[in-house]
Coordinates of C-alpha atoms in Angstrom, one line a residue:
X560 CA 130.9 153.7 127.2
X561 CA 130.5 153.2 123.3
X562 CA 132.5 155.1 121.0
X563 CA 132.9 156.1 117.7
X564 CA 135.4 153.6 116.1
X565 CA 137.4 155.0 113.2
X566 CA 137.6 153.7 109.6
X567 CA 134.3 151.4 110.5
X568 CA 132.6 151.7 106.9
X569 CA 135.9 151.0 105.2
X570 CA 136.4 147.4 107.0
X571 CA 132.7 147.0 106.8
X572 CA 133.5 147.1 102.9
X573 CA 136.4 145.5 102.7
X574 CA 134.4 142.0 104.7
X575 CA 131.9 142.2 102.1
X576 CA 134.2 142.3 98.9
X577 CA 136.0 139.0 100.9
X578 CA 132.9 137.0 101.2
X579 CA 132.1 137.7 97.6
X580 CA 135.4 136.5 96.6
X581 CA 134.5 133.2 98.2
X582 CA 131.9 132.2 95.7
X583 CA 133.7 130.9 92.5
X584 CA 132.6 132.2 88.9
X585 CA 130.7 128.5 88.4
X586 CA 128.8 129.2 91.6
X587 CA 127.6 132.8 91.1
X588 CA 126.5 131.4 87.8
X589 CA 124.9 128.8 88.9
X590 CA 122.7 131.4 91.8
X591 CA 122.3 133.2 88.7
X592 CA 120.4 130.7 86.7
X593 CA 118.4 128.9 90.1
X594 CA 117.1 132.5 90.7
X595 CA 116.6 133.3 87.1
X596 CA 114.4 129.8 87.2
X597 CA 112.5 130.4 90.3
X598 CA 111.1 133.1 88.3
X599 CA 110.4 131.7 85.2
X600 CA 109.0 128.9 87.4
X601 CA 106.4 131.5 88.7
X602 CA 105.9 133.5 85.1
X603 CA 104.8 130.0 83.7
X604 CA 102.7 128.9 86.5
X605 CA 100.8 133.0 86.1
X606 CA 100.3 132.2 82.1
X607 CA 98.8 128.6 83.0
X608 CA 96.4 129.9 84.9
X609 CA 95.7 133.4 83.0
X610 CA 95.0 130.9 79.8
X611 CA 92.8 128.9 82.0
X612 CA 91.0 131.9 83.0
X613 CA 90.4 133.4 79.5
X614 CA 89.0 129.8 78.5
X615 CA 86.3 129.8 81.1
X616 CA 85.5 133.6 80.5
X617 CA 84.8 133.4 76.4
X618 CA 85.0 131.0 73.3
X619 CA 87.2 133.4 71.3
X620 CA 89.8 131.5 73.7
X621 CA 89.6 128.6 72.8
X622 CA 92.7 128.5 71.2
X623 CA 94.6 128.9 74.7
X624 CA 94.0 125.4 75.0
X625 CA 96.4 124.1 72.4
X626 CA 98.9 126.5 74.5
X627 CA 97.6 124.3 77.6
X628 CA 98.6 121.4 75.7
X629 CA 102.3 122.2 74.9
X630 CA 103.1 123.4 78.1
X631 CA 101.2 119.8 79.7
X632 CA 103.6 117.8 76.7
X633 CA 107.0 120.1 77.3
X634 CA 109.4 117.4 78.7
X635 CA 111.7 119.7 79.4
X636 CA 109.5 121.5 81.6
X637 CA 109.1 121.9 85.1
X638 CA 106.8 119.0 86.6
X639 CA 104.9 121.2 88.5
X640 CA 104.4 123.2 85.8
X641 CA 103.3 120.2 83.3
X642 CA 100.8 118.9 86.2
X643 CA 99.5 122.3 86.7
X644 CA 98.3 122.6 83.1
X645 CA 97.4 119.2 83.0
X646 CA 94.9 120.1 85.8
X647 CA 94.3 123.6 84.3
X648 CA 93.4 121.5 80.9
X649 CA 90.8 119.0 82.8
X650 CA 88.8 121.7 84.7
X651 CA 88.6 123.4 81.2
X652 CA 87.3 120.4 79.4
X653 CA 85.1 119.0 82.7
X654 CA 83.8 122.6 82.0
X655 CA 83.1 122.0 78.4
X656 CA 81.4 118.7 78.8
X657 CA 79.1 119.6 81.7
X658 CA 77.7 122.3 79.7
X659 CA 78.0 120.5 76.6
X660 CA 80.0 122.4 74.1
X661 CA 81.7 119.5 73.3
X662 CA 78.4 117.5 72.1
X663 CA 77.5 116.9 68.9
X664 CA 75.6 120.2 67.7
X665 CA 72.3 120.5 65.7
X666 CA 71.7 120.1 62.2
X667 CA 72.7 123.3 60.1
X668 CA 74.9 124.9 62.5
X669 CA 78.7 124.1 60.2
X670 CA 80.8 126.6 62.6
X671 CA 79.6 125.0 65.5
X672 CA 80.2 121.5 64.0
X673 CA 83.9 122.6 63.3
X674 CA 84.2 123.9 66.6
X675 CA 83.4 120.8 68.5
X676 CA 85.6 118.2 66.0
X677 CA 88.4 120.6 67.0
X678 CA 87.3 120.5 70.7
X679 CA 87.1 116.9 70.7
X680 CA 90.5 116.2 69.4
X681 CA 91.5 118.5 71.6
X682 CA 90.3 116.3 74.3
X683 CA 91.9 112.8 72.8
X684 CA 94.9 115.0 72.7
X685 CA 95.0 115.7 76.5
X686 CA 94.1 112.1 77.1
X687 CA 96.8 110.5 75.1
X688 CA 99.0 113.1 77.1
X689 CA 97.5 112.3 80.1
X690 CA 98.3 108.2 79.3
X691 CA 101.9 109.4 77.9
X692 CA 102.3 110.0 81.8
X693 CA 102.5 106.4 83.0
X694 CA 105.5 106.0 80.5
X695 CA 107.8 108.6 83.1
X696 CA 109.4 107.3 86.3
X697 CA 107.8 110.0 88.6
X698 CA 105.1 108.1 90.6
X699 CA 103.5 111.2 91.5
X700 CA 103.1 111.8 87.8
X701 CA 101.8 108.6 87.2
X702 CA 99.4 109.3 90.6
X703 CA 98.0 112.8 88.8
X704 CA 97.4 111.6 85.7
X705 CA 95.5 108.7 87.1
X706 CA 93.2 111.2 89.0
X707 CA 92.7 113.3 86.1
X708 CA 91.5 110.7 83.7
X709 CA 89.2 108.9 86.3
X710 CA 87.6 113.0 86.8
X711 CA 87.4 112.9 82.9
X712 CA 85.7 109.5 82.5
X713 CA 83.2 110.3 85.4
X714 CA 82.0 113.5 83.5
X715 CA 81.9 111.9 80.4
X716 CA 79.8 108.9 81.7
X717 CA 77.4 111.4 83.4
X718 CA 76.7 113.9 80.3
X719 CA 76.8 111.2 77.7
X720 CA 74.1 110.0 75.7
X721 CA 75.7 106.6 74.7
X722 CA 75.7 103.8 77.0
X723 CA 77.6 103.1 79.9
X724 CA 79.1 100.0 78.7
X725 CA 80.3 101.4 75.5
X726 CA 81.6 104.2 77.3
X727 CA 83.8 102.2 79.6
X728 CA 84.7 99.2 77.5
X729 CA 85.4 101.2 74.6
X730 CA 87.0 104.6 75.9
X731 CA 89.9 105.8 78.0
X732 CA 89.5 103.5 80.5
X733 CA 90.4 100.4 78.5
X734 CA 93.2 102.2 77.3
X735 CA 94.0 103.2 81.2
X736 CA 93.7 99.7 82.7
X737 CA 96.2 98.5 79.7
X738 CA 98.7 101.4 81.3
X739 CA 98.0 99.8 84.8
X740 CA 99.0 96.8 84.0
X741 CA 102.3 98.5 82.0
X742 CA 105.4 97.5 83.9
X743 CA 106.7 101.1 83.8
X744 CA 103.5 102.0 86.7
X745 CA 104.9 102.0 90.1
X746 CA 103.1 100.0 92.5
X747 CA 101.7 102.4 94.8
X748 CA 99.8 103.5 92.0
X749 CA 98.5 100.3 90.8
X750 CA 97.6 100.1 94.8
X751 CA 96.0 103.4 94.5
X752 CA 93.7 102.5 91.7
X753 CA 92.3 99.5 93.1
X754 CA 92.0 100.9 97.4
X755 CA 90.4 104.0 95.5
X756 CA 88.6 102.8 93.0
X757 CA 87.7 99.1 92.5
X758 CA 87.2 98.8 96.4
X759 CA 85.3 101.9 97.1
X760 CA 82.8 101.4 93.5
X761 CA 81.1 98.7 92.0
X762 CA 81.2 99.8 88.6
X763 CA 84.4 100.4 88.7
X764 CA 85.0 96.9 89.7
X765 CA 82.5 95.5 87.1
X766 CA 84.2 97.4 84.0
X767 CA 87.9 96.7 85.5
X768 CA 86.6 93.2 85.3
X769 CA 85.1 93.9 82.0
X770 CA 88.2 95.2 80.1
X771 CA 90.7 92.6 81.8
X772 CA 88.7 89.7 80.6
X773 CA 88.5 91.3 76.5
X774 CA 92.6 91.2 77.0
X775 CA 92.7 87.5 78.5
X776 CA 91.5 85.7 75.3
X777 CA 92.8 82.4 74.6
X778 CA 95.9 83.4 73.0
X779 CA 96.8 85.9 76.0
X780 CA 100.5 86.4 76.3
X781 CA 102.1 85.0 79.8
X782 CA 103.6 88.5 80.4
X783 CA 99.9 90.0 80.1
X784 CA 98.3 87.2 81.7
X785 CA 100.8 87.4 84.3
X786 CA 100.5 91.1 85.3
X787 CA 96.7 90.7 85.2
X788 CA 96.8 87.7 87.7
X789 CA 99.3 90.4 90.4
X790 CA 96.9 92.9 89.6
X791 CA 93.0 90.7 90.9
X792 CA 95.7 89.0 93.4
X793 CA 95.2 92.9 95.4
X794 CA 91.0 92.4 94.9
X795 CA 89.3 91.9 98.5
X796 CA 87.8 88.4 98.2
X797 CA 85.3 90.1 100.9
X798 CA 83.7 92.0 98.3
X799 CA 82.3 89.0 96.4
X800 CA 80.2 88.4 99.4
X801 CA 78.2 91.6 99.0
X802 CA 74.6 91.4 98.2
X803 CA 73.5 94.7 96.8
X804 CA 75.3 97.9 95.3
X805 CA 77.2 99.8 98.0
X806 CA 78.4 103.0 95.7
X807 CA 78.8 103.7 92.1
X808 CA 81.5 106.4 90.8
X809 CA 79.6 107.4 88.1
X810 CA 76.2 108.5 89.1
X811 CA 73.9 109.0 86.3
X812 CA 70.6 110.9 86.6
X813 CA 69.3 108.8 84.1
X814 CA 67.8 105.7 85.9
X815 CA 67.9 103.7 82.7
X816 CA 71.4 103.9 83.3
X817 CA 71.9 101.9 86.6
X818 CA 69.9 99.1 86.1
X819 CA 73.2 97.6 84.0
X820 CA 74.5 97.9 87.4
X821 CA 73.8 94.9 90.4
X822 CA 75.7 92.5 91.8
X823 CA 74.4 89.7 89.6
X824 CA 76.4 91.7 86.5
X825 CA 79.7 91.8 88.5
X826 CA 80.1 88.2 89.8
X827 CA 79.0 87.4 85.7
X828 CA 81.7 89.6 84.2
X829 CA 84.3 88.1 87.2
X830 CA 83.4 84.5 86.2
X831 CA 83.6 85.4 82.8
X832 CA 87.1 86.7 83.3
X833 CA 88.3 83.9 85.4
X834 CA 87.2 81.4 82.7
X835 CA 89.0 83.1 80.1
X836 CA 92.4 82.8 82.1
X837 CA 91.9 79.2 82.9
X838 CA 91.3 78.1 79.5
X839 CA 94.6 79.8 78.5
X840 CA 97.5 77.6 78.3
X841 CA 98.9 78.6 81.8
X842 CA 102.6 78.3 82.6
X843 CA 103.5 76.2 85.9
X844 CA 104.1 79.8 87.8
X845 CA 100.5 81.1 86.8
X846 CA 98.9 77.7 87.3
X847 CA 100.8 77.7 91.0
X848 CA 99.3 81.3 91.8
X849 CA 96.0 80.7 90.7
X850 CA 95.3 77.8 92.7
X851 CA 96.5 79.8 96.0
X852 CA 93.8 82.0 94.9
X853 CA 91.2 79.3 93.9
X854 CA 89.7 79.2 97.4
X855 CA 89.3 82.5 98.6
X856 CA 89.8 84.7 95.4
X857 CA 87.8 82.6 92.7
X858 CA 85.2 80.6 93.9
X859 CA 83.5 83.1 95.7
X860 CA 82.8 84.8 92.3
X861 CA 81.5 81.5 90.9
X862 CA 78.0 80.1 91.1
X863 CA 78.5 77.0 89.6
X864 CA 81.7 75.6 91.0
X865 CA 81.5 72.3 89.0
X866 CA 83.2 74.6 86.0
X867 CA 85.9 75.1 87.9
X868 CA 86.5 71.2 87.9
X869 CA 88.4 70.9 84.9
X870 CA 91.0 73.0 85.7
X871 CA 91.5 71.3 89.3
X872 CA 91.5 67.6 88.0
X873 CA 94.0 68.7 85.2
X874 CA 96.3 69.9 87.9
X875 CA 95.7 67.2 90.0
X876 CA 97.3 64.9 87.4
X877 CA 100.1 66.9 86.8
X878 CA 102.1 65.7 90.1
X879 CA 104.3 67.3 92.7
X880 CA 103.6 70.6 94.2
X881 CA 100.8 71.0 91.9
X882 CA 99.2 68.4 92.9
X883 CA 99.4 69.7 96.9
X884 CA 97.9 73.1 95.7
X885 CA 95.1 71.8 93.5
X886 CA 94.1 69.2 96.2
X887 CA 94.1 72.1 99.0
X888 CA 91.4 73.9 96.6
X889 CA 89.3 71.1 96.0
X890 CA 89.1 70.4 100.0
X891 CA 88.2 73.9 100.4
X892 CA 85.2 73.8 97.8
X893 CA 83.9 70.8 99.1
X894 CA 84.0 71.6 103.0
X895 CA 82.8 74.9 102.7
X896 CA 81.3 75.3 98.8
X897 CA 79.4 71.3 99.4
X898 CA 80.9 70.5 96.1
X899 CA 80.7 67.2 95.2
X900 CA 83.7 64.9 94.2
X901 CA 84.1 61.2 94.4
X902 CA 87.1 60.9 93.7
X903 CA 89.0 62.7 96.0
X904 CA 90.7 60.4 98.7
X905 CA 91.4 58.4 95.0
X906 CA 93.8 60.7 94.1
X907 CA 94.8 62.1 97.2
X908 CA 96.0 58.0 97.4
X909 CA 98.0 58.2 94.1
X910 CA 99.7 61.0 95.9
X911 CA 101.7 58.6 98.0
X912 CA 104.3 57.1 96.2
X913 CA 108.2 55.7 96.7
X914 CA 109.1 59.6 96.4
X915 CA 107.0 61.3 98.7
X916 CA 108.9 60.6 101.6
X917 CA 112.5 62.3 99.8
X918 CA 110.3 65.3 98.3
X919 CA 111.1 68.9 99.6
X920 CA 107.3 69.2 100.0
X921 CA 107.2 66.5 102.2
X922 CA 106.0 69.0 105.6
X923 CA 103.1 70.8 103.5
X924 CA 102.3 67.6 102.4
X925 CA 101.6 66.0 105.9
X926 CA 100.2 69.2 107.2
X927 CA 97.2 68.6 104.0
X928 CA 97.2 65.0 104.6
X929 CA 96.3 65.9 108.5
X930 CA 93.7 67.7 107.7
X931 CA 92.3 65.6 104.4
X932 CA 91.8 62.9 107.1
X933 CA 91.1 64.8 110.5
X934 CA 87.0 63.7 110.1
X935 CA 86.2 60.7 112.6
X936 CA 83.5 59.7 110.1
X937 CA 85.7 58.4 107.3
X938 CA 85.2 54.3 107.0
X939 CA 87.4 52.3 108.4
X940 CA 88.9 50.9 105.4
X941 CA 90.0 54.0 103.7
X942 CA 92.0 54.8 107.1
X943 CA 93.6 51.4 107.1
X944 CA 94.7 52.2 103.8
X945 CA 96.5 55.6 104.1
X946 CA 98.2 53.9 107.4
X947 CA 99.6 50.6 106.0
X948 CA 100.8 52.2 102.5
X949 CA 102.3 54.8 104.2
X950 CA 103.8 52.2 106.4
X951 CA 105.3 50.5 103.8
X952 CA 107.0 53.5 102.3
X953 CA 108.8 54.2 105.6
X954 CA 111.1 50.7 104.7
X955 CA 112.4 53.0 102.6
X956 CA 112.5 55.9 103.7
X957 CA 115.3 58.7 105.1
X958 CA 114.9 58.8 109.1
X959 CA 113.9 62.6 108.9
X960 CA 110.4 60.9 106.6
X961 CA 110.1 58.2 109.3
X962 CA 110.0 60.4 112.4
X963 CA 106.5 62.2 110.6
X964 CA 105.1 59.3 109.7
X965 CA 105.5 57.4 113.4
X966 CA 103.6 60.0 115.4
X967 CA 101.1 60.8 112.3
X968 CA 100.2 57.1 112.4
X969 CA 99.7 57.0 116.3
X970 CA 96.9 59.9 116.0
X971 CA 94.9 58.2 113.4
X972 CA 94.9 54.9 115.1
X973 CA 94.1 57.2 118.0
X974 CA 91.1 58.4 116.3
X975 CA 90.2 55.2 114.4
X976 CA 89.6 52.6 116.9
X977 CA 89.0 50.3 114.3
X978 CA 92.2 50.3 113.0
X979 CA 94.0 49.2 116.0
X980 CA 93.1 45.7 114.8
X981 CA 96.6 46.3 112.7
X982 CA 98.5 46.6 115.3
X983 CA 97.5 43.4 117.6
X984 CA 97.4 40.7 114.4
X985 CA 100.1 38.3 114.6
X986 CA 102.1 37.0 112.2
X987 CA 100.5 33.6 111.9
X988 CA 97.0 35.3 111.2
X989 CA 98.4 37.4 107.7
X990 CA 98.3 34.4 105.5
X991 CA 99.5 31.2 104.0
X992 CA 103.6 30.8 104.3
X993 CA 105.5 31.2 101.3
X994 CA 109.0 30.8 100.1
X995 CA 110.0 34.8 100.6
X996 CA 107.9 34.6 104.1
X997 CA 104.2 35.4 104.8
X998 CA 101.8 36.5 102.7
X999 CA 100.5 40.0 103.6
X1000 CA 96.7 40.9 102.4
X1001 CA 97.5 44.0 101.6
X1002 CA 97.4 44.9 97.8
X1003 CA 100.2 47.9 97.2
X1004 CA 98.9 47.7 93.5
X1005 CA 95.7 49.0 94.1
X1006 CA 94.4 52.3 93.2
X1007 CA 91.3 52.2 95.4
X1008 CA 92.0 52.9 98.7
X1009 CA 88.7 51.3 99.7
X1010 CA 89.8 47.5 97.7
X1011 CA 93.3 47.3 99.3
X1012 CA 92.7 44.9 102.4
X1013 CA 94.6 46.9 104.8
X1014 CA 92.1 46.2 107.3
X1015 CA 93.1 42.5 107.1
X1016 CA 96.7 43.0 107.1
X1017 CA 99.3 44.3 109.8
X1018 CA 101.7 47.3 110.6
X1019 CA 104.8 44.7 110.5
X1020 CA 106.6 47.4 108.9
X1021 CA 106.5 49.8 112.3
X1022 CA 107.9 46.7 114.4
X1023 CA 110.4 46.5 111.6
X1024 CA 111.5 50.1 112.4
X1025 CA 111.9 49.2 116.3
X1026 CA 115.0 47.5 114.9
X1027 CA 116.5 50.9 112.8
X1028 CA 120.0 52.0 112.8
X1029 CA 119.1 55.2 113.7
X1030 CA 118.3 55.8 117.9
X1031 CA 115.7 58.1 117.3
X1032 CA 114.1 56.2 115.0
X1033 CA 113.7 52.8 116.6
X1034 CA 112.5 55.0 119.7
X1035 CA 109.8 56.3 118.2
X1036 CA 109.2 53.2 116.4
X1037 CA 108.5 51.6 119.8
X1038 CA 105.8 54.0 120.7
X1039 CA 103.3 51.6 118.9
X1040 CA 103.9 49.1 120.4
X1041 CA 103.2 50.7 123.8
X1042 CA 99.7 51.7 125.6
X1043 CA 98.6 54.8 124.0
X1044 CA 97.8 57.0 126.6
X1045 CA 98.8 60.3 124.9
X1046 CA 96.2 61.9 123.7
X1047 CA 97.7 62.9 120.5
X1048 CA 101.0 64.2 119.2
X1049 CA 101.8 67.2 117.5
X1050 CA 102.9 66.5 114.0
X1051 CA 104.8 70.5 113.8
X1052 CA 107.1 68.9 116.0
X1053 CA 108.4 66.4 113.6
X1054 CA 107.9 67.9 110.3
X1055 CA 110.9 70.2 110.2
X1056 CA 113.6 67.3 110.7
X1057 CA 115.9 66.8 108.0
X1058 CA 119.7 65.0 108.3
X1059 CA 121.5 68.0 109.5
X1060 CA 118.3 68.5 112.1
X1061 CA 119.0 65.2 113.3
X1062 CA 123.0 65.1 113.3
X1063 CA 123.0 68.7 115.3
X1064 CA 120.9 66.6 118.1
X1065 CA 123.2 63.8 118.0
X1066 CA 126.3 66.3 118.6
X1067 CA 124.6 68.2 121.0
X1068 CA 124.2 65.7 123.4
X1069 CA 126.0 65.2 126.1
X1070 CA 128.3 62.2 126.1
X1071 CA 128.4 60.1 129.2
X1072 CA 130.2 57.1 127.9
X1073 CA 133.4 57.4 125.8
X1074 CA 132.6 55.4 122.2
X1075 CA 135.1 52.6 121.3
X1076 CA 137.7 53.5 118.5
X1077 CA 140.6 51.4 117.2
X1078 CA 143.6 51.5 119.0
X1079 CA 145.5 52.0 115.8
X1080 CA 144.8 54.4 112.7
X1081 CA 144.7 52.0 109.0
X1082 CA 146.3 53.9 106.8
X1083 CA 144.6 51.9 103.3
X1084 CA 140.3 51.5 103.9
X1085 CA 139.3 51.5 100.5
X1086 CA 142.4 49.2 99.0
X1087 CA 144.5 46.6 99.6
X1088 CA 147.6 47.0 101.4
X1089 CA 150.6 46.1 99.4
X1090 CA 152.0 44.2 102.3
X1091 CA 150.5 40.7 102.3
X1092 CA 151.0 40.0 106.5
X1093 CA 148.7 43.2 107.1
X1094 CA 144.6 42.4 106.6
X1095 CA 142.5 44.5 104.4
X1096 CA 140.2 46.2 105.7
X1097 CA 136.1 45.0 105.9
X1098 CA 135.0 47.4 103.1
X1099 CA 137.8 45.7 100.7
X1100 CA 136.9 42.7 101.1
X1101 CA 133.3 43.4 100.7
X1102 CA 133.4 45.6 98.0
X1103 CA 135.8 46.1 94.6
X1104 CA 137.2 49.6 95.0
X1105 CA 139.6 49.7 92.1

């Protein structure tokens, strides 16, 4: 049974004076202060919204909105207490403009013509505070300012008597897109602005297109150009497809108003922006990213693709990897797009010189070349062509080049039946004997693929490759010289090879038979032993090491 236990209150006390002795003098300041905070916190966030209030209620206060302002531009401010008056200030001035205390006022009225100059740079202030956002690390900063300023320009667009064009071009959100672009913006929000905006509206995406394309003039800087080309590289090429207006952020009552507004005016301004960047002097980076968006991202905004051709055939002579990318394009456009150009397998020929076989773009090369010459209605000649040069090349070549070009060469003789004529012409048939041997038709000089005899000529070089150092190679070689009845073979299988590729097989393997090594380790290979009764070894007397 419970009792009453004596001197209770006094230990009761004397626990509570212990635990407060825990707490240091720095740490019962610093309670102090976080509690002290919390309600200045809450004091500010009552006055933001009591000067809101008064605003909304009468004109004589008006002046709480430069109060608005400092608490919106107080860095050392809470940030939910800066973004609550910066949304305090934009229902105030979305306010103002609907009911249009910030238009210009009628003739004779000098108060009221005071009162809205002051209101209006009131307004630029808020925006330029609004912008000054971008330049701070919070993203959610960044996120609410965007918002805001989007809010502002819609209800400026809608209760404006200037037009559209001027409005968009020439107001905030120019100077918006410039902040965009602004390597302080996180990514998310750049993401943000064009999922929620460019996607979902077409006149956002006409004026986005609009005020990019006044900052890509000819003398465009390749930092600007640069962030410009990341920021259309997040456009959905599907929308270029569309035929008619889906939405429109700003929605004017005024119908006058949304006839600047079609899809004819946004593929224009995106053309028009596209040209600009391709007739500025484009670093080997930009040139690289804008041909991987040529096909998909670009042409589909163009309706004349032949002004595209310049660009192409300029980086079509520039060689390499270039070269690959600007060829891919130009396949696209003319398979799909029905452009027209001649000269295509021409340079796609050039292409295949002594180095293309040692280039680290040798795979993505041969996966293009597959497909460049996977039609069945090519002629004959042009066929023969890419088979013997390439033939040629592989005297040369490293065994991980030979192994592509072996199997790459059976499929195209496997769709080309004419071709096969290569591989059964004997020796005596490829012309007059000389001096250095036969003879062979076949003009390496020649730039046309369609002059160069191949047809005439003979794939000597593959039988020459049955008789390769390498195992793997003369193997593979010999698969020419067999029936062909595999129906084709799968080049991914033999792009990837490279020296190690091929010496990680060759250790791999199993050995059945023990090689033959010498009996008796030489302890000079590369010079000559000092003792005349002992022989030097091959490579000495071959070669002058000293």
């Amino acid at each position: 049974m419970p009792g009453i236990i004596a001197g209770g209150g006094s230990q009761r006390k004397r626990k509570r004076v212990e635990i407060e002795e825990e707490f240091t003098v720095d740490q019962k300041a610093k309670i102090r202060r976080a509690a002290k905070t919390a309600a200045q916190t809450t004091n500010v966030e009552e006055d933001i919204l009591t000067l809101e209030g008064q605003i909304l209620q009468s004109r004589k206060h008006y002046n709480n909105i430069a109060s608005l302002l400092r608490y919106c531009q107080d860095d050392g401010s809470q940030i939910s207490s800066s973004s609550l008056a910066a949304v305090a200030l934009c229902r105030v001035f979305c306010r103002l403009i609907a009911n249009g205390s910030i238009s210009k006022p009628g003739e004779g009225q000098e108060k009221e013509i005071v009162v809205v100059k002051w209101l209006r740079g009131q307004l630029e202030n808020y925006k330029q505070t609004l912008l000054g956002f971008f330049s701070s690390n919070d993203p959610g900063k960044q996120n609410s300012a965007l918002t805001l300023l989007m809010r502002l320009l819609k209800d400026e667009s809608q209760n404006s008597h200037l037009a559209p064009e001027s409005i968009w071009r020439n107001g905030v959100f120019a100077r918006l897109i410039l902040k965009i672009l602004d390597s302080n913006t996180a990514d998310a929000v750049r993401e943000e602005f064009v999922e929620k905006y460019v996607q979902s509206y077409d006149d956002v995406r006409l004026y986005t297109f609009a005020c990019l394309s006044d900052m890509c003039i000819e003398s465009c800087s390749e930092v600007v150009l640069g962030r410009v080309l990341s920021l259309l590289a997040m456009f959905d090429p599907e929308v270029a497809k569309k035929e008619s207006i889906d939405s429109v952020f700003v929605n004017n009552q005024k119908p006058a108003k949304r006839k600047a507004i079609s899809m004819t005016a946004v593929r224009k301004q995106a053309q028009e922006l596209w040209l600009r960047i391709l007739r500025n002097d484009l670093s080997k980076p930009h040139r690289k990213t804008v041909l991987s968006m040529m096909a998909h991202q670009i042409a589909p905004w163009f309706s004349r693709l032949e002004l595209l051709m310049d660009f192409l055939t300029d980086s079509l002579d520039a060689g390499g990897s270039m070269s690959l990318a600007a060829l891919a394009g130009l396949f696209h456009l003319m398979q799909e797009k029905n452009l027209d150009y001649p000269q295509f397998y021409t340079k796609l020929y050039s292409l295949l010189d002594s180095e293309i076989l040692h280039s680290k773009h040798r795979s993505r090369f041969f996966r293009l070349l597959d497909t460049f010459l996977s039609s069945t209605h090519l002629p004959a000649a042009l066929v023969a062509s890419f088979i013997k040069r390439l033939a040629r090349l592989t005297l040369t070549a490293p065994p991980s080049g030979i192994v592509v070009v072996v199997p790459w060469i059976y499929n195209l003789l496997k769709d080309h039946s004419a071709c096969t004529f290569m591989i059964h012409r004997k020796a005596e048939y490829l012309g007059i004997p000389t001096a250095d041997g036969l003879d062979d038709p076949f003009d390496m000089e020649q730039p046309d693929p369609m002059e160069t005899n191949a047809l005439e000529s003979s794939l000597w070089e593959i039988h020459t490759l049955q008789s390769h150092y390498h195992a793997n190679v003369a193997a593979i070689a010999r698969i020419i010289s067999e029936q062909f009845t595999k129906q084709a073979y799968n080049l991914e299988d033999f792009l990837d090879h490279s020296y190690l590729s091929m010496l990680d097989a060759e250790l791999s393997k199993d050995i059945k038979k023990a090689p033959v090594i010498e009996y008796e380790i030489p302890k000079k290979i590369f010079l000559e032993h000092t003792d005349s009764t002992k022989e030097n070894s091959l490579l000495v007397q071959l070669w002058d090491f000293t």
